[in-house]
PDB file of C-alpha atoms in Angstrom:
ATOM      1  CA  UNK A  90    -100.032  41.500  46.143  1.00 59.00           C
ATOM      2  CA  UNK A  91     -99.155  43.993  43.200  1.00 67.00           C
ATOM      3  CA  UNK A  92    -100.314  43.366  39.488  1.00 71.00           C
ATOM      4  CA  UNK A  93     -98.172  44.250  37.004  1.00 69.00           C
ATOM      5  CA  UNK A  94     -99.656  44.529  33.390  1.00 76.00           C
ATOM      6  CA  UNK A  95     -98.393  41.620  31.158  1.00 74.00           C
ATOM      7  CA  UNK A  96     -96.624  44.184  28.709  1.00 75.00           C
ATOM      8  CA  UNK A  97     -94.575  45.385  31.473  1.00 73.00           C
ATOM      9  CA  UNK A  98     -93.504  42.120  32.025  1.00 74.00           C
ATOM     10  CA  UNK A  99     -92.666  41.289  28.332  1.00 75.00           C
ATOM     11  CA  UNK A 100     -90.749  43.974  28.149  1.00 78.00           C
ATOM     12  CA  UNK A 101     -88.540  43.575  30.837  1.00 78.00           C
ATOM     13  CA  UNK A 102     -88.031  39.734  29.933  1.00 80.00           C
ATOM     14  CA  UNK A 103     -87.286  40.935  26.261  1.00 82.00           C
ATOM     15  CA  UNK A 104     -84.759  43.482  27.508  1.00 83.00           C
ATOM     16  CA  UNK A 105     -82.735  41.116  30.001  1.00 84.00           C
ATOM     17  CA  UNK A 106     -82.753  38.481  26.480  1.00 87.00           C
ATOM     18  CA  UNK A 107     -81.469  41.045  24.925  1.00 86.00           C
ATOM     19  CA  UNK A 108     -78.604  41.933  27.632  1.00 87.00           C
ATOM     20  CA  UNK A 109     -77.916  38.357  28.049  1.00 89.00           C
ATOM     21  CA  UNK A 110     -77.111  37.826  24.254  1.00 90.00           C
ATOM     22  CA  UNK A 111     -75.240  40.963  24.178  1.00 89.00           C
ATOM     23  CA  UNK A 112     -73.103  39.445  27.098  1.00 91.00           C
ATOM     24  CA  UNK A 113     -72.671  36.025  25.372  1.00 91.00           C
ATOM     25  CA  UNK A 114     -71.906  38.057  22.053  1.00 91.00           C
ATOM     26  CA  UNK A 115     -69.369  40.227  23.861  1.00 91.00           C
ATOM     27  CA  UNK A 116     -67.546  37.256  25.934  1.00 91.00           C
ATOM     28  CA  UNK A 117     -67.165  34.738  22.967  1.00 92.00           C
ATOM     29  CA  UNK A 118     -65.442  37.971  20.961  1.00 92.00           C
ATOM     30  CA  UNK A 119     -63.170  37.777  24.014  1.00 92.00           C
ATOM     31  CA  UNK A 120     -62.757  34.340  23.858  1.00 92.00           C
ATOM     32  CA  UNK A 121     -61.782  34.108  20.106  1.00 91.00           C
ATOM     33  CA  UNK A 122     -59.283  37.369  20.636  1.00 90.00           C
ATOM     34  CA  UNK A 123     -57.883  35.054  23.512  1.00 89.00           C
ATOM     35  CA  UNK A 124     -57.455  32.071  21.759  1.00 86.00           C
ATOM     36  CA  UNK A 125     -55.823  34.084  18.321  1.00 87.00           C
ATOM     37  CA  UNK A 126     -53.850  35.589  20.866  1.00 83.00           C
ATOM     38  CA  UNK A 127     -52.454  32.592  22.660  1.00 81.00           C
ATOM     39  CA  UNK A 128     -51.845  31.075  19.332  1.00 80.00           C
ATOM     40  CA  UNK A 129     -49.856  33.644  17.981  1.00 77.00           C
ATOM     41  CA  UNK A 130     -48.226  34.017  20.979  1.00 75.00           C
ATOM     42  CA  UNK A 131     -47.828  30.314  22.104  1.00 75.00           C
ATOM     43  CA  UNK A 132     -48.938  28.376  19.235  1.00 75.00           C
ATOM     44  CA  UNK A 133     -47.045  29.710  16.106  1.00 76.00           C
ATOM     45  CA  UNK A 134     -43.405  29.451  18.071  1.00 76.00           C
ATOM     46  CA  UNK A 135     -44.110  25.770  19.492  1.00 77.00           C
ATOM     47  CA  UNK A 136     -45.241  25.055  16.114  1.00 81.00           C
ATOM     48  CA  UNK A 137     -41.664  26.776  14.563  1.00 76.00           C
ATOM     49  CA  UNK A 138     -39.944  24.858  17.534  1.00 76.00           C
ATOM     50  CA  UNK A 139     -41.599  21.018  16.347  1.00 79.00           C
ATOM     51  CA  UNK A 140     -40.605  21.893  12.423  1.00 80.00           C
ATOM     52  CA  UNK A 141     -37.291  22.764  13.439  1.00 76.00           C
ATOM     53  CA  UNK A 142     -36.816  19.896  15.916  1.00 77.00           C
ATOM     54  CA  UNK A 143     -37.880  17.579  13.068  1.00 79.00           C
ATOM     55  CA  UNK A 144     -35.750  18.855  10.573  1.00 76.00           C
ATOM     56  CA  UNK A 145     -32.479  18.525  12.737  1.00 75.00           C
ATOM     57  CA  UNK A 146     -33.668  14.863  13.747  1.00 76.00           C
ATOM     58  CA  UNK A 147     -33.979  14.029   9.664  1.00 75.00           C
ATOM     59  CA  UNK A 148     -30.306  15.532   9.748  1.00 73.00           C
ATOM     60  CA  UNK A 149     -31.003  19.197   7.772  1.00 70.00           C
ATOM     61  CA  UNK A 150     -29.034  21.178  10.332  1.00 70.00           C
ATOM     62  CA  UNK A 151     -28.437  24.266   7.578  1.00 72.00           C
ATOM     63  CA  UNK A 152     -32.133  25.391   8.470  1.00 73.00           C
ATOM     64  CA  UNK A 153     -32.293  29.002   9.719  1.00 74.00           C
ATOM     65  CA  UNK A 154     -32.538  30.271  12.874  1.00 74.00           C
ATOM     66  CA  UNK A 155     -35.738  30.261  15.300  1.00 68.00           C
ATOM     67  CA  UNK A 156     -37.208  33.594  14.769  1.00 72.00           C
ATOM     68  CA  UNK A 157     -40.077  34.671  17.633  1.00 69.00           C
ATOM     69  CA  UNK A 158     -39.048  38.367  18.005  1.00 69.00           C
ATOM     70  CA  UNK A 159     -37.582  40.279  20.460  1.00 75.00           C
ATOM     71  CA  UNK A 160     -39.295  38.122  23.756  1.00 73.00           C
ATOM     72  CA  UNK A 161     -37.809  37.770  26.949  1.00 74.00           C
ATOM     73  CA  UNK A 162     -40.521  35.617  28.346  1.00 72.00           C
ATOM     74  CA  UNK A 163     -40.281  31.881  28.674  1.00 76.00           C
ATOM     75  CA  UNK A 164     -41.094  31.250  24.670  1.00 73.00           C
ATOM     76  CA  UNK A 165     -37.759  33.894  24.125  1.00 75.00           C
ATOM     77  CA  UNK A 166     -35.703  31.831  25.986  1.00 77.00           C
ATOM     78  CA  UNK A 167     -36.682  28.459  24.496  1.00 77.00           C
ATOM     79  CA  UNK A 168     -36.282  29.776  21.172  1.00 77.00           C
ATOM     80  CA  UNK A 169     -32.526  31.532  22.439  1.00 78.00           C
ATOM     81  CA  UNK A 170     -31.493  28.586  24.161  1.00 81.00           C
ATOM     82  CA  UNK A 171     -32.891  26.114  20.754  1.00 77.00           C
ATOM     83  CA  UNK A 172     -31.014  28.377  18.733  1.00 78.00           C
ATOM     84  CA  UNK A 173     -27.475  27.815  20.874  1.00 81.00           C
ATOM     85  CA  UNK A 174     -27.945  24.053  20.891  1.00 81.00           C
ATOM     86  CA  UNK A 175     -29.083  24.061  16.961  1.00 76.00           C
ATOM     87  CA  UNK A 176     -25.607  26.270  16.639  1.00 81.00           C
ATOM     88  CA  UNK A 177     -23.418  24.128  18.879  1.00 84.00           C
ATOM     89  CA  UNK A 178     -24.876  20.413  17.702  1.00 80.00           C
ATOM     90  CA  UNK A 179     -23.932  22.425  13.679  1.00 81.00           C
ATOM     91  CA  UNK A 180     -20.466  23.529  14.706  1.00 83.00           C
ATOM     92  CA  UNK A 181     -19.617  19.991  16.535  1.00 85.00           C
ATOM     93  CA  UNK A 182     -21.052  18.075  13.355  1.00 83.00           C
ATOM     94  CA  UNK A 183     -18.963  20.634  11.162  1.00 84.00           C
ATOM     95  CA  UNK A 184     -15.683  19.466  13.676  1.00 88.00           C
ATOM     96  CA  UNK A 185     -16.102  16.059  12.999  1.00 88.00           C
ATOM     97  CA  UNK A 186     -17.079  16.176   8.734  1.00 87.00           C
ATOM     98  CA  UNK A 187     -13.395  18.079   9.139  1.00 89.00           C
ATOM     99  CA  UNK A 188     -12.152  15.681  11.120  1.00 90.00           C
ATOM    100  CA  UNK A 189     -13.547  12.855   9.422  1.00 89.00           C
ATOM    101  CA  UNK A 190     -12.072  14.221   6.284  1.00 91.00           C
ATOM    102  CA  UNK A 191      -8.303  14.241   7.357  1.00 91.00           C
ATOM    103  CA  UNK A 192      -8.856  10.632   8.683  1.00 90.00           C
ATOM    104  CA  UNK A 193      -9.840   9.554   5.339  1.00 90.00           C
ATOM    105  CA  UNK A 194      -7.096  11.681   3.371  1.00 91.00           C
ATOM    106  CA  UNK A 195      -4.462  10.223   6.011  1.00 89.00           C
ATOM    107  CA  UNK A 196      -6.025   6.479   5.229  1.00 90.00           C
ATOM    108  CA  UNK A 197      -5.626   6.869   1.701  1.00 89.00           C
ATOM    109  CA  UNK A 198      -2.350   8.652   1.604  1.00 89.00           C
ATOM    110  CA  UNK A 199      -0.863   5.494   3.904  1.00 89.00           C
ATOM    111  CA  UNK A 200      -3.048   2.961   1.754  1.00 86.00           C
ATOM    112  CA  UNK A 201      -1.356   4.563  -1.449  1.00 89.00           C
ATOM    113  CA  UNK A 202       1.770   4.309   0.584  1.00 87.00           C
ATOM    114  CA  UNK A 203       1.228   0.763   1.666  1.00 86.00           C
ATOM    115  CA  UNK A 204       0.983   0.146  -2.053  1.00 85.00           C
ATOM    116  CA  UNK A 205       4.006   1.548  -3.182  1.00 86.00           C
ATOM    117  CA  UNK A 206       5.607  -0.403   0.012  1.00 82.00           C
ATOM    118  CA  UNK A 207       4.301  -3.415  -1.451  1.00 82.00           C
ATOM    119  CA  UNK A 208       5.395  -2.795  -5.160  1.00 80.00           C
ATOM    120  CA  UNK A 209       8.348  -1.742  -3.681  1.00 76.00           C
ATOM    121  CA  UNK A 210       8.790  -5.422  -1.424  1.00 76.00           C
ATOM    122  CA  UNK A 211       7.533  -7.448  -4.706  1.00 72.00           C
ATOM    123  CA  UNK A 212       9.800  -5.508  -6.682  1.00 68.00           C
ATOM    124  CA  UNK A 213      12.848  -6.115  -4.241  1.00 73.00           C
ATOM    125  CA  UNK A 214      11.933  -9.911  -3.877  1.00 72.00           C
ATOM    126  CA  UNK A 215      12.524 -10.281  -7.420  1.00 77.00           C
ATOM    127  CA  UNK A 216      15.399  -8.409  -8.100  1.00 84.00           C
ATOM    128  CA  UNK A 217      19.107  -9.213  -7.180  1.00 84.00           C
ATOM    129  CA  UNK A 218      20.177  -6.471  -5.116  1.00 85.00           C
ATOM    130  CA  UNK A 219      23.620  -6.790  -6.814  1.00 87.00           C
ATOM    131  CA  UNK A 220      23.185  -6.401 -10.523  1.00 89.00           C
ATOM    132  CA  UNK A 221      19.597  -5.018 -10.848  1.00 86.00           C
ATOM    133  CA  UNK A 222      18.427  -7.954 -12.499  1.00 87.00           C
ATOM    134  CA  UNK A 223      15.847 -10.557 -11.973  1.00 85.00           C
ATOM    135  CA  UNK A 224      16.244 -12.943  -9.543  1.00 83.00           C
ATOM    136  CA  UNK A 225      16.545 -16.530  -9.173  1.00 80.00           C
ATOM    137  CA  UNK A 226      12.630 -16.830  -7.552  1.00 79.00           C
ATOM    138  CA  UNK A 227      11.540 -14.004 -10.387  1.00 79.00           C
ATOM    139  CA  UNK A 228      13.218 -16.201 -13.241  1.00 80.00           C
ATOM    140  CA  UNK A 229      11.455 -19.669 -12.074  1.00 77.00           C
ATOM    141  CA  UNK A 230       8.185 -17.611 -12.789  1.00 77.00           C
ATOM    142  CA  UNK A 231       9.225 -16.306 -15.527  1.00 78.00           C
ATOM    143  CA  UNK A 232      10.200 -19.566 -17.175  1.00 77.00           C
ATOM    144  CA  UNK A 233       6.969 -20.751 -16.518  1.00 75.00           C
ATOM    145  CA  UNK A 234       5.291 -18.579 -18.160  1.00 79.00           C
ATOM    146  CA  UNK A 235       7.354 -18.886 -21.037  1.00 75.00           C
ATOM    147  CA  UNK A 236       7.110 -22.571 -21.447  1.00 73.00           C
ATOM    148  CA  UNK A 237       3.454 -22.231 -21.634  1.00 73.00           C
ATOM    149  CA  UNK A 238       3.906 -19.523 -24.240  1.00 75.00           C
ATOM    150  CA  UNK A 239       5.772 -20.975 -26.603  1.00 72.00           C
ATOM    151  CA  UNK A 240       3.873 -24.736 -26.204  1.00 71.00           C
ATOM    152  CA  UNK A 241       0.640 -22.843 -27.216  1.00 75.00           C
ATOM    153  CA  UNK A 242       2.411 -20.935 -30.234  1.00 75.00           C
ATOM    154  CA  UNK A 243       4.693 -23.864 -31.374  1.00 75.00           C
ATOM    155  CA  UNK A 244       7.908 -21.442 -31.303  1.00 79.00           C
ATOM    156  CA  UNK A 245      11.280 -22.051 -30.302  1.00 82.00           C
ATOM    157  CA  UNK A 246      12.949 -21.600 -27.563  1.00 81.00           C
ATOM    158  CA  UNK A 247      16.350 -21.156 -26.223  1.00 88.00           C
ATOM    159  CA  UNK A 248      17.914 -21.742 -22.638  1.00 88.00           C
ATOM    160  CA  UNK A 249      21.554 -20.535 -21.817  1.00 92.00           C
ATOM    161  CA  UNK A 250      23.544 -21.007 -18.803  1.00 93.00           C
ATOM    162  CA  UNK A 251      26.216 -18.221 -18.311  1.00 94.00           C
ATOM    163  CA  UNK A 252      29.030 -18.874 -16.088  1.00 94.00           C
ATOM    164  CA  UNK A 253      31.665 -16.113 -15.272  1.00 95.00           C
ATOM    165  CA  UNK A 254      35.407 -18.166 -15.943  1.00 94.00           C
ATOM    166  CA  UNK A 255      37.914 -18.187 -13.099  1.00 93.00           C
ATOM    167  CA  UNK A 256      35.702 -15.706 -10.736  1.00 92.00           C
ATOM    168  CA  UNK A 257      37.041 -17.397  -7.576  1.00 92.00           C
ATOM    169  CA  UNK A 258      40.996 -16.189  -8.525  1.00 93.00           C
ATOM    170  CA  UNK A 259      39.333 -12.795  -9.183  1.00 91.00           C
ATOM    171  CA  UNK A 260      37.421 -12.729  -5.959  1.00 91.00           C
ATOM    172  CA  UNK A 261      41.041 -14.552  -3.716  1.00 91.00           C
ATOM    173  CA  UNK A 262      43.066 -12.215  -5.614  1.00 91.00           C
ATOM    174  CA  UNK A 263      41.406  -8.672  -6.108  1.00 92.00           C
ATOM    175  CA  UNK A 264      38.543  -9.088  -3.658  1.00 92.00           C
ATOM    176  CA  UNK A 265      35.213  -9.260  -2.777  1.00 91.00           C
ATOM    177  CA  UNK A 266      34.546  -5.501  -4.118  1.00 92.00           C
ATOM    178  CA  UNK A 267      36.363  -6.441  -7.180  1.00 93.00           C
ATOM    179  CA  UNK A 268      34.493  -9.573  -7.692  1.00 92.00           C
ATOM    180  CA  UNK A 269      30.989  -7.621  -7.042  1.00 92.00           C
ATOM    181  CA  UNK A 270      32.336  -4.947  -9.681  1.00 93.00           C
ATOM    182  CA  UNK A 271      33.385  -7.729 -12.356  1.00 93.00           C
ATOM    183  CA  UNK A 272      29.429  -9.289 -11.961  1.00 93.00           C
ATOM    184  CA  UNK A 273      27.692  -6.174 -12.279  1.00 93.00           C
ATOM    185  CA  UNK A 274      29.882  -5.178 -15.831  1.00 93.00           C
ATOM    186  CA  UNK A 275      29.416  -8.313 -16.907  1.00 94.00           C
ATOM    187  CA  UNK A 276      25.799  -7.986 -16.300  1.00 93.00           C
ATOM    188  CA  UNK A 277      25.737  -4.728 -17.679  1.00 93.00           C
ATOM    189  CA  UNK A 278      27.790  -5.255 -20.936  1.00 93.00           C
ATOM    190  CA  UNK A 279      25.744  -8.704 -21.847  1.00 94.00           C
ATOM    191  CA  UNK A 280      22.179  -6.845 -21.246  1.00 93.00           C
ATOM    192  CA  UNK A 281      23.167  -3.868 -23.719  1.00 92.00           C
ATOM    193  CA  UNK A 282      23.526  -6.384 -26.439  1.00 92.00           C
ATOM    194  CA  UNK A 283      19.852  -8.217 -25.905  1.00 91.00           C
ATOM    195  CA  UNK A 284      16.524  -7.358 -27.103  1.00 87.00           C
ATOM    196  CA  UNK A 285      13.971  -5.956 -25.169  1.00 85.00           C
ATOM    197  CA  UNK A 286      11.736  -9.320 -24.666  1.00 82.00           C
ATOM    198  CA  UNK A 287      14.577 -11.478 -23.719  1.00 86.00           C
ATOM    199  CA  UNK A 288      15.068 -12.243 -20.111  1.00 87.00           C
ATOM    200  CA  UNK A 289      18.260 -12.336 -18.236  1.00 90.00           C
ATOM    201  CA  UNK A 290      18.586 -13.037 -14.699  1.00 90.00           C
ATOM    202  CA  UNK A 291      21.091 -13.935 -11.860  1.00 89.00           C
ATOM    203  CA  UNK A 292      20.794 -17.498 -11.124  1.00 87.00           C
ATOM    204  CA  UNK A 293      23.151 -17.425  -8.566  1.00 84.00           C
ATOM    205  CA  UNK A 294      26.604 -16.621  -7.343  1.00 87.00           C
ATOM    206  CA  UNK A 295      28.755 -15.608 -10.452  1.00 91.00           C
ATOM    207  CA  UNK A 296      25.588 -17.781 -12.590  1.00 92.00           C
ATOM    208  CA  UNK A 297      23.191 -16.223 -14.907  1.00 93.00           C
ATOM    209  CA  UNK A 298      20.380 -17.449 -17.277  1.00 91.00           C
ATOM    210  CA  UNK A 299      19.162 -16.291 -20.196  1.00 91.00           C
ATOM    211  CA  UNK A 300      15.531 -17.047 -22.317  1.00 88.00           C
ATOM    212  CA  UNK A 301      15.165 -16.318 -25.754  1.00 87.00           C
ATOM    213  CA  UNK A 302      12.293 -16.878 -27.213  1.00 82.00           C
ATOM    214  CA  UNK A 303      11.221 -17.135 -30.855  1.00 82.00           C
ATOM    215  CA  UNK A 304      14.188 -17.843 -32.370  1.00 85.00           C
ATOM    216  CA  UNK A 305      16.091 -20.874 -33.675  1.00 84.00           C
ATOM    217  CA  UNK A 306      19.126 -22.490 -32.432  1.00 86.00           C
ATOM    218  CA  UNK A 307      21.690 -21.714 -35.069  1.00 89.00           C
ATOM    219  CA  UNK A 308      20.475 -17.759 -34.249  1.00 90.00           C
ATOM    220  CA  UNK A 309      21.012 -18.381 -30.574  1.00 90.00           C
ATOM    221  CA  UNK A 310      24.233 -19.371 -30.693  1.00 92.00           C
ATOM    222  CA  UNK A 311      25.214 -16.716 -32.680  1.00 93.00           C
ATOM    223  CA  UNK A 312      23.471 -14.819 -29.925  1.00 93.00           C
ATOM    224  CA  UNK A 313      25.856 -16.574 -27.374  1.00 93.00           C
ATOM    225  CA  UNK A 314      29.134 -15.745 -29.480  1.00 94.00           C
ATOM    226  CA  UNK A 315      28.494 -12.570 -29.586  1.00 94.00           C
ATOM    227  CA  UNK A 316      27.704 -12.190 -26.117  1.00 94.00           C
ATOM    228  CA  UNK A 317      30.986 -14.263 -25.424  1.00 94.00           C
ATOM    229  CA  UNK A 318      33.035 -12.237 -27.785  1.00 94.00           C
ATOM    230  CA  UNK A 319      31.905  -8.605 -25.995  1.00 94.00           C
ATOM    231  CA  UNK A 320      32.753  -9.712 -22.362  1.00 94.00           C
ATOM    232  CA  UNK A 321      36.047 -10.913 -23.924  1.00 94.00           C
ATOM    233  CA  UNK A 322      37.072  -7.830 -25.585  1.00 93.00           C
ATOM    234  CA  UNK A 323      35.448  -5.364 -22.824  1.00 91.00           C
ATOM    235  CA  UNK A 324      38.081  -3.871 -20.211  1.00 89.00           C
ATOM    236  CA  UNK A 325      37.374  -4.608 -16.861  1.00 90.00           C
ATOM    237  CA  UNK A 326      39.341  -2.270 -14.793  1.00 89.00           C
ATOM    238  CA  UNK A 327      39.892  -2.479 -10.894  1.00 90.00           C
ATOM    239  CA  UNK A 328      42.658   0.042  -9.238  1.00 87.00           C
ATOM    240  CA  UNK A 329      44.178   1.002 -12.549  1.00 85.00           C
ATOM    241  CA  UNK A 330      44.252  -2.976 -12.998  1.00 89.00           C
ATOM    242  CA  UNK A 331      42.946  -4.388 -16.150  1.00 91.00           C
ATOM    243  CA  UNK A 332      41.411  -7.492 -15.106  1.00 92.00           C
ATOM    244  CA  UNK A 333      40.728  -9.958 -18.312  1.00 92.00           C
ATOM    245  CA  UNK A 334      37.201 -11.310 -17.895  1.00 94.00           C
ATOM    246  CA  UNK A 335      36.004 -14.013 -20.077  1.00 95.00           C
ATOM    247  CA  UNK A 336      32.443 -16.188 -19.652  1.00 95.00           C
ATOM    248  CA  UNK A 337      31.391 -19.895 -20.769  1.00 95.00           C
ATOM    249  CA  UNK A 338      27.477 -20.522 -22.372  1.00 95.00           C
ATOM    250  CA  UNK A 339      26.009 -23.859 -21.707  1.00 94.00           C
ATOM    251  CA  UNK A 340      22.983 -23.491 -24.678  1.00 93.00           C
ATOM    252  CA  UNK A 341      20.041 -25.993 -24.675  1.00 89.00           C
ATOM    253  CA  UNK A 342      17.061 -25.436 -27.423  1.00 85.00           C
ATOM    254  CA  UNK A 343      13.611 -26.797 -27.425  1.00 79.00           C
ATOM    255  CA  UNK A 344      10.441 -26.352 -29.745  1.00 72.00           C
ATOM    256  CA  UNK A 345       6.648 -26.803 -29.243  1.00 60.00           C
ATOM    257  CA  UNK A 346       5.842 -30.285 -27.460  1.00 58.00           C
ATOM    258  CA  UNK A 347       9.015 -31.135 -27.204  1.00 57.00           C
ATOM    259  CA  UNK A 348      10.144 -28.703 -24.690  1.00 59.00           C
ATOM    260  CA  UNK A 349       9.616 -31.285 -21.694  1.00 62.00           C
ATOM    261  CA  UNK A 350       9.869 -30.563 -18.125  1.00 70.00           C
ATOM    262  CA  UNK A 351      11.471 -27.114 -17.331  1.00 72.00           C
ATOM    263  CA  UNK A 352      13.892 -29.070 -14.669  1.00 75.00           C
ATOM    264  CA  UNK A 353      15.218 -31.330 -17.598  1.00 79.00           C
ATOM    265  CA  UNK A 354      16.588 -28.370 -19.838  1.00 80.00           C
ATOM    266  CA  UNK A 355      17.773 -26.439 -17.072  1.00 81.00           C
ATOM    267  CA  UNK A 356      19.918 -29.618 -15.958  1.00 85.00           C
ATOM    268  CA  UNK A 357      21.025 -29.896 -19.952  1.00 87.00           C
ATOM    269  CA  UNK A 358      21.984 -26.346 -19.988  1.00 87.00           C
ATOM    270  CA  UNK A 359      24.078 -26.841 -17.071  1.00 88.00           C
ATOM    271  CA  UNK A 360      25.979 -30.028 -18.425  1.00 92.00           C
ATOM    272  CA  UNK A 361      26.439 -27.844 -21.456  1.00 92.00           C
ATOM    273  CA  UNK A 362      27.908 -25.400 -18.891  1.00 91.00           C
ATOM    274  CA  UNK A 363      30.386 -27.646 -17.333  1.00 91.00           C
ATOM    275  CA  UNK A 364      31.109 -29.095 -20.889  1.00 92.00           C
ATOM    276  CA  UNK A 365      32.627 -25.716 -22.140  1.00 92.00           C
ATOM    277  CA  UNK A 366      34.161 -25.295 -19.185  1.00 91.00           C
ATOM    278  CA  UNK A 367      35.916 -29.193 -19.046  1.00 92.00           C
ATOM    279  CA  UNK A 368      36.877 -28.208 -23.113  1.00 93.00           C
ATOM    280  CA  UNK A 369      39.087 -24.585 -22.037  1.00 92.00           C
ATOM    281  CA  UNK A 370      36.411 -22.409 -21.013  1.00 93.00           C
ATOM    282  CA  UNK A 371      35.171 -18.930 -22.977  1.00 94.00           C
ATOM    283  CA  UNK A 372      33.466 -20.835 -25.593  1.00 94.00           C
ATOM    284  CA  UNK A 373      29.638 -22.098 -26.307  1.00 92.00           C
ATOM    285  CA  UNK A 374      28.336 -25.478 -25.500  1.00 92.00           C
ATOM    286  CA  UNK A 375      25.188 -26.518 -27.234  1.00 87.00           C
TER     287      UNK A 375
END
């Protein structure tokens, strides 16, 4: 048995206290410099990684690159190979906003061509191919639209039936291409002399109607002389052939309430017609 004086032994017990909290000093500094170091080196580019990775997924793909420095370990290659899909998934996005935008120019150029296809169809289902004037279909509308016009405003207005005289001898004796030529002039030569609101159409084979609207019947048939006298004195030529060309006007006029139904003054205006015609032709019937 060997004493040892108390002193001694407080001493050594205060110096291994002393190591021992030096030790646990000196390892949690380690720690911490292990753990900044880890973060920096782990933590700070996974963080980078997640921000970026959200941003793409919320659809900002014009976010800069993923930046870790020059580091060939496993973080360097996840942020290289991030970096090539954040490029590629940019570049195939940027493809199809390009491609996306010629589909949509090409829809509306063939939408705006459609259109024009259909203005054009509209327009050619109302027009006589022959003359250039409105058609039979067009002129039914048109009427229509007139009637309720001039029932609203109380104004007169004037139906004519135009009939081209003899046009079957022109046709058995010149020709079909004659007979075509001799409708067009006449078509040509009777809309020179009307006013910009009136409405002349074909109504059929060598037939054509005419509205006027706002004026009285004593100034439509002046209207229809004169019409009658310029197809009479115009020269319609075929071959060197001067081909006389004269017309007959059936003329019907209603005002306000008493216009009626549109079917009863069309079938007046032709009676008128045939009238003018049964009396010696190129004349007026009204």
């Amino acid at each position: 048995i060997s004493f040892q004086p108390k002193s001694e032994i407080d001493e050594l017990v205060s110096s291994a206290t002393q190591a021992s909290i030096a030790i646990l000093t000196v390892s949690i500094l380690i720690i911490l410099i292990v753990a900044m170091w880890m973060f920096f080196i782990l933590g700070v580019p996974l963080n980078k990684l997640i921000l970026h990775i959200k941003q793409i997924t919320q659809g900002n793909l014009d976010i800069h690159e993923l930046e870790v420095g020059n580091r060939n370990d496993e973080i360097g290659q996840l942020s290289s190979t991030f970096n090539t899909m954040h490029n590629t998934i940019k570049r195939q996005i940027d493809e199809l906003n390009a491609h996306r935008n010629i589909l949509e120019q090409e829809v509306r150029e063939r939408t705006k061509d459609l259109e024009e296809a259909n203005k054009k169809l509209d327009l050619i289902s109302k027009t006589d191919e022959l003359t250039g004037l409105p058609n039979r279909r067009d002129m039914n509308a048109t009427i229509a639209n007139e009637v309720g016009r001039v029932q609203r405003t109380k104004k007169p207005f004037c139906f004519i039936f135009i009939d081209i005289d003899h046009f079957k001898n022109i046709n058995d004796t010149y020709g079909h291409a004659c007979g075509d030529l001799i409708l067009k002039s006449v078509a040509q030569t009777i809309r020179t002399l009307l006013r910009k609101y009136d409405v002349f159409a074909r109504y059929g084979g060598e037939e054509f109607v005419l509205l006027l609207s706002g004026i009285g019947v004593e100034d439509a048939k002046k209207s229809a002389e004169r019409l009658r006298s310029a197809v009479e004195r115009h020269r319609f030529s075929w071959k060197d052939t001067v081909i006389p060309v004269t017309i007959s006007l059936g003329l019907a006029s209603r005002q306000g309430e008493a216009i009626g139904k549109i079917e009863d003054m069309i079938a007046d205006c032709d009676r008128l017609l045939y009238v003018a015609k049964e009396n010696g032709r190129n004349q007026v019937a009204f």
